[in-house]
Backbone as numpy.savetxt, mean C-alpha at the origin, in Angstrom:
# Nx Ny Nz CAx CAy CAz Cx Cy Cz
-13.39 -6.97 -5.70 -12.68 -5.91 -4.98 -11.68 -6.56 -4.02
-10.50 -6.00 -3.97 -9.42 -6.56 -3.15 -9.25 -5.84 -1.82
-10.26 -5.06 -1.42 -10.13 -4.30 -0.18 -11.04 -4.86 0.89
-10.58 -4.74 2.14 -11.33 -5.23 3.28 -11.05 -4.27 4.43
-12.09 -3.71 5.03 -11.89 -2.71 6.07 -11.14 -3.26 7.29
-11.04 -4.57 7.41 -10.31 -5.17 8.54 -8.79 -5.10 8.34
-8.36 -4.77 7.14 -6.91 -4.60 6.91 -6.62 -3.19 6.39
-7.27 -2.26 7.04 -7.04 -0.83 6.80 -6.59 -0.23 8.12
-5.50 0.47 8.10 -4.98 1.13 9.31 -4.89 2.63 9.00
-5.74 3.39 9.67 -5.77 4.84 9.44 -4.98 5.56 10.53
-4.23 6.55 10.10 -3.44 7.37 11.02 -2.45 6.52 11.83
-1.80 5.59 11.15 -0.80 4.74 11.81 0.34 5.61 12.31
0.75 5.35 13.54 1.83 6.11 14.16 3.09 5.25 14.12
3.82 5.36 13.02 5.03 4.56 12.81 6.22 5.47 12.55
7.41 4.90 12.69 8.64 5.69 12.55 9.41 5.41 11.27
9.05 4.32 10.56 9.85 3.95 9.39 9.02 3.16 8.38
9.58 3.05 7.18 8.93 2.24 6.15 8.88 0.77 6.58
9.94 0.30 7.21 9.97 -1.09 7.68 8.86 -1.34 8.70
8.64 -0.37 9.56 7.61 -0.53 10.59 6.20 -0.61 9.99
5.90 0.23 9.01 4.56 0.18 8.42 4.39 -1.07 7.56
5.44 -1.46 6.85 5.36 -2.70 6.06 5.13 -3.89 6.99
5.83 -3.92 8.11 5.68 -5.01 9.08 4.27 -5.03 9.67
3.77 -3.87 10.04 2.43 -3.77 10.61 1.37 -4.30 9.63
1.45 -3.86 8.38 0.46 -4.31 7.38 0.62 -5.79 7.08
1.85 -6.27 7.00 2.09 -7.69 6.74 1.52 -8.55 7.88
1.66 -8.07 9.11 1.10 -8.80 10.25 -0.43 -8.84 10.18
-1.02 -7.74 9.76 -2.48 -7.71 9.61 -2.91 -8.74 8.55
-2.19 -8.79 7.44 -2.50 -9.74 6.38 -2.28 -11.18 6.86
-1.22 -11.39 7.61 -0.91 -12.73 8.12 -1.97 -13.20 9.11
-2.43 -12.32 9.97 -3.47 -12.68 10.96 -4.75 -13.16 10.28
-5.01 -12.65 9.09 -6.21 -13.05 8.34 -5.91 -14.20 7.39
-4.71 -14.79 7.49 -4.22 -15.87 6.63 -4.26 -15.53 5.13
-4.17 -14.27 4.83 -4.15 -13.80 3.45 -2.79 -14.08 2.82
-1.73 -14.00 3.65 -0.38 -14.23 3.14 0.29 -15.37 3.92
1.36 -15.88 3.34 2.12 -16.96 3.96 3.12 -16.40 4.97
3.68 -17.29 5.77 4.62 -16.89 6.83 5.79 -16.07 6.31
6.29 -16.38 5.12 7.48 -15.71 4.60 7.18 -14.45 3.76
5.94 -14.02 3.74 5.55 -12.84 2.96 6.33 -11.60 3.38
6.36 -11.30 4.65 7.03 -10.09 5.14 8.50 -10.07 4.73
9.19 -11.16 4.92 10.61 -11.23 4.56 10.81 -10.87 3.09
9.95 -11.38 2.24 10.10 -11.15 0.80 9.68 -9.74 0.39
8.69 -9.16 1.06 8.32 -7.77 0.77 9.49 -6.85 1.14
10.06 -7.05 2.33 11.18 -6.20 2.76 12.39 -6.35 1.84
12.67 -7.55 1.41 13.80 -7.78 0.48 13.54 -7.11 -0.86
12.33 -7.23 -1.35 11.99 -6.61 -2.64 12.05 -5.09 -2.53
11.56 -4.56 -1.43 11.56 -3.10 -1.23 12.98 -2.55 -1.23
13.90 -3.32 -0.69 15.30 -2.88 -0.64 15.90 -2.80 -2.05
15.58 -3.78 -2.89 16.14 -3.84 -4.24 15.32 -3.07 -5.28
14.02 -3.06 -5.09 13.10 -2.40 -6.02 12.12 -1.55 -5.22
12.55 -0.37 -4.77 11.70 0.45 -3.90 10.40 0.87 -4.59
9.42 1.23 -3.75 8.08 1.50 -4.28 7.54 2.88 -3.91
8.40 3.78 -3.43 7.94 5.13 -3.12 7.64 5.89 -4.39
6.56 6.64 -4.37 6.13 7.42 -5.54 5.73 8.81 -5.09
6.43 9.80 -5.62 6.10 11.19 -5.30 5.03 11.67 -6.27
3.86 12.04 -5.74 2.77 12.52 -6.59 2.94 14.01 -6.87
2.26 14.47 -7.90 2.34 15.88 -8.29 1.88 16.82 -7.19
0.96 16.35 -6.34 0.42 17.20 -5.29 1.31 17.25 -4.04
2.51 16.66 -4.14 3.44 16.68 -3.02 3.26 15.54 -2.04
2.24 14.73 -2.23 1.98 13.58 -1.36 2.83 12.40 -1.84
3.36 11.65 -0.89 4.10 10.44 -1.22 3.25 9.21 -0.96
3.31 8.27 -1.89 2.58 7.01 -1.80 3.60 5.88 -1.97
3.38 4.77 -1.28 4.21 3.58 -1.48 3.31 2.39 -1.76
3.82 1.48 -2.60 3.05 0.31 -3.01 3.91 -0.95 -2.84
4.27 -1.27 -1.59 5.11 -2.46 -1.39 4.36 -3.74 -1.74
5.11 -4.71 -2.27 4.53 -5.99 -2.66 5.65 -7.00 -2.90
5.25 -8.23 -3.16 6.19 -9.29 -3.54 5.47 -10.26 -4.45
6.13 -11.33 -4.80 5.58 -12.31 -5.74 4.36 -13.04 -5.18
3.51 -13.48 -6.08 2.26 -14.13 -5.72 2.46 -15.46 -4.99
3.61 -16.07 -5.13 3.82 -17.37 -4.46 3.79 -17.27 -2.93
3.89 -16.04 -2.39 3.87 -15.83 -0.94 2.50 -15.38 -0.43
1.49 -15.49 -1.31 0.15 -14.99 -1.01 -0.87 -16.11 -1.15
-1.79 -16.19 -0.19 -2.87 -17.19 -0.24 -4.10 -16.66 -0.97
-4.48 -15.41 -0.67 -5.70 -14.80 -1.20 -5.40 -13.37 -1.61
-5.87 -12.95 -2.75 -5.62 -11.59 -3.22 -6.30 -10.55 -2.33
-5.52 -9.57 -1.91 -6.03 -8.54 -1.01 -5.07 -7.36 -1.01
-5.55 -6.19 -0.62 -4.70 -5.02 -0.48 -4.91 -4.44 0.91
-3.82 -4.26 1.62 -3.87 -3.58 2.92 -3.58 -2.10 2.66
-4.26 -1.23 3.37 -4.09 0.21 3.19 -3.75 0.85 4.52
-2.83 1.82 4.47 -2.52 2.59 5.68 -2.35 4.06 5.31
-2.95 4.91 6.13 -2.59 6.33 6.09 -1.72 6.54 7.32
-0.79 7.47 7.22 0.19 7.65 8.30 -0.02 8.97 9.02
0.13 8.92 10.34 -0.01 10.12 11.16 1.03 11.16 10.74
2.25 10.69 10.49 3.29 11.55 9.94 4.06 10.74 8.89
4.51 11.39 7.84 5.16 10.66 6.74 6.42 9.92 7.20
6.70 8.81 6.51 7.95 8.06 6.70 8.65 7.97 5.35
9.95 7.75 5.39 10.75 7.73 4.16 10.73 6.35 3.51
10.39 6.33 2.24 10.58 5.20 1.34 11.53 5.67 0.26
12.25 4.78 -0.35 13.07 5.14 -1.50 12.17 5.20 -2.74
12.52 6.08 -3.65 11.73 6.29 -4.86 11.83 5.11 -5.81
10.69 4.74 -6.41 10.70 3.69 -7.43 11.38 4.16 -8.72
11.47 5.47 -8.90 12.09 6.03 -10.09 13.61 6.10 -9.95
14.06 6.45 -8.73 15.50 6.62 -8.47 15.78 6.24 -7.02
16.46 5.12 -6.81 16.72 4.61 -5.46 17.46 5.60 -4.56
18.13 6.55 -5.16 18.90 7.53 -4.37 18.01 8.62 -3.79
16.76 8.68 -4.23 15.84 9.74 -3.81 14.89 9.23 -2.73
14.76 10.02 -1.66 13.81 9.71 -0.59 12.44 10.30 -0.91
11.40 9.56 -0.58 10.03 10.03 -0.75 9.37 9.99 0.63
8.80 11.11 1.05 8.06 11.19 2.31 6.65 10.65 2.04
6.38 9.45 2.54 5.14 8.73 2.23 4.10 8.90 3.34
2.88 9.22 2.92 1.74 9.35 3.84 0.65 8.32 3.61
0.73 7.58 2.50 -0.29 6.61 2.12 0.39 5.37 1.58
0.01 4.20 2.12 0.62 2.94 1.70 -0.47 1.97 1.24
-0.26 1.42 0.05 -1.09 0.34 -0.46 -0.19 -0.89 -0.51
-0.40 -1.86 0.36 0.42 -3.06 0.37 -0.32 -4.15 -0.38
0.23 -4.52 -1.51 -0.42 -5.45 -2.42 -0.05 -6.89 -2.09
-1.07 -7.73 -2.02 -0.90 -9.17 -1.86 -1.78 -9.83 -2.91
-1.20 -10.18 -4.03 -1.95 -10.80 -5.12 -1.55 -12.26 -5.26
-2.52 -13.15 -5.28 -2.24 -14.58 -5.35 -2.03 -15.08 -6.79
-2.42 -14.27 -7.76 -2.25 -14.64 -9.17 -1.38 -13.58 -9.85
-0.30 -14.00 -10.49 0.64 -13.03 -11.08 -0.01 -12.02 -12.02
-0.98 -12.44 -12.82 -1.59 -11.53 -13.79 -2.39 -10.41 -13.11
-2.86 -10.64 -11.89 -3.64 -9.62 -11.18 -2.78 -8.41 -10.83
-1.53 -8.66 -10.50 -0.67 -7.60 -9.99 -0.44 -6.48 -11.02
-0.17 -6.84 -12.26 0.11 -5.82 -13.29 -1.10 -4.90 -13.49
-2.29 -5.49 -13.59 -3.49 -4.68 -13.79 -3.77 -3.81 -12.57
-3.60 -4.38 -11.39 -3.85 -3.63 -10.17 -2.87 -2.46 -10.03
-1.60 -2.69 -10.33 -0.61 -1.61 -10.26 -0.99 -0.48 -11.22
-1.45 -0.83 -12.40 -1.90 0.17 -13.36 -3.08 0.96 -12.80
-4.06 0.26 -12.23 -5.23 0.93 -11.65 -4.82 1.84 -10.49
-3.90 1.35 -9.65 -3.44 2.17 -8.52 -2.74 3.44 -8.99
-1.92 3.30 -10.03 -1.21 4.47 -10.56 -2.22 5.51 -11.09
-3.24 5.05 -11.75 -4.29 5.96 -12.24 -4.99 6.62 -11.06
-5.36 5.83 -10.07 -6.03 6.34 -8.88 -5.16 7.40 -8.19
-3.88 7.13 -8.08 -2.97 8.05 -7.37 -2.81 9.40 -8.07
-3.16 9.46 -9.34 -3.09 10.73 -10.07 -4.29 11.63 -9.75
-5.29 11.07 -9.09 -6.50 11.82 -8.75 -6.30 12.51 -7.40
-6.00 13.80 -7.44 -5.69 14.55 -6.22 -6.84 14.53 -5.21
-8.06 14.63 -5.70 -9.23 14.62 -4.81 -9.37 13.28 -4.10
-9.18 12.19 -4.82 -9.29 10.85 -4.22 -8.24 10.66 -3.12
-7.02 11.08 -3.39 -5.93 10.94 -2.40 -6.23 11.82 -1.18
-6.70 13.03 -1.41 -7.03 13.93 -0.30 -8.13 13.33 0.57
-9.14 12.75 -0.05 -10.23 12.14 0.71 -9.74 10.95 1.54
-8.89 10.12 0.93 -8.35 8.97 1.68 -7.53 9.43 2.88
-6.68 10.42 2.68 -5.81 10.90 3.76 -6.61 11.56 4.89
-7.75 12.14 4.55 -8.58 12.82 5.56 -9.49 11.85 6.32
-9.70 10.67 5.76 -10.66 9.72 6.34 -10.16 9.16 7.68
-11.10 9.02 8.62 -10.78 8.47 9.94 -11.58 7.21 10.25
-12.46 6.81 9.32 -13.31 5.65 9.53 -13.01 4.60 8.44
-12.47 3.44 8.83 -12.14 2.41 7.83 -13.33 2.00 6.95
-14.55 2.07 7.50 -15.73 1.70 6.71 -15.92 2.62 5.51
-15.48 3.86 5.64 -15.66 4.82 4.54 -14.59 4.71 3.47
-13.48 4.06 3.79 -12.38 3.96 2.83 -12.83 3.19 1.58
-13.52 2.08 1.78 -13.97 1.30 0.63 -14.92 2.12 -0.25
-15.76 2.94 0.37 -16.67 3.80 -0.40 -15.87 4.80 -1.25
-14.81 5.34 -0.68 -13.97 6.28 -1.43 -13.33 5.57 -2.61
-12.80 4.38 -2.36 -12.14 3.61 -3.44 -13.14 3.28 -4.54
-14.34 2.89 -4.16 -15.38 2.59 -5.16 -15.81 3.84 -5.92
-15.94 4.94 -5.20 -16.36 6.21 -5.80 -15.42 6.61 -6.94
-14.13 6.35 -6.73 -13.14 6.72 -7.75 -12.73 5.53 -8.60
-13.55 4.47 -8.56 -13.41 3.33 -9.47 -12.10 2.56 -9.33
-11.57 2.45 -8.13 -10.39 1.63 -7.94 -10.84 0.20 -7.69
-10.48 -0.69 -8.60 -10.88 -2.10 -8.50 -9.68 -2.97 -8.69
């Protein structure tokens, strides 16, 4: 499992996609999960290849990430947001997505990322799972929710 309750931020009060990406990258860096240049590369990648995803239930999710060479240990940081922030759509860069849930991927092995992205996309289609995550206020319960819905 790539989740750790110490890198989960619930009800983050941020004003922008850059702010939440920076906050999560700092959390990952403090735990030495990522290298010093991880944040720079996530922000650059997000600009060129945005990760906002509008779900059918009207909720926006973002999955910012970068290449494995900037990662020491595979891990995913998670944030729910007090109020949505704008990310650009992964489908169409011209479209804004109001994001309330962020999964920041840090995978140390390139092959892990493709499978994890596939699993995350499946998880994000589950309206009940997303609703439970957004309602949660205790980081300890987040991992239980992820396990309950088989996100690995």
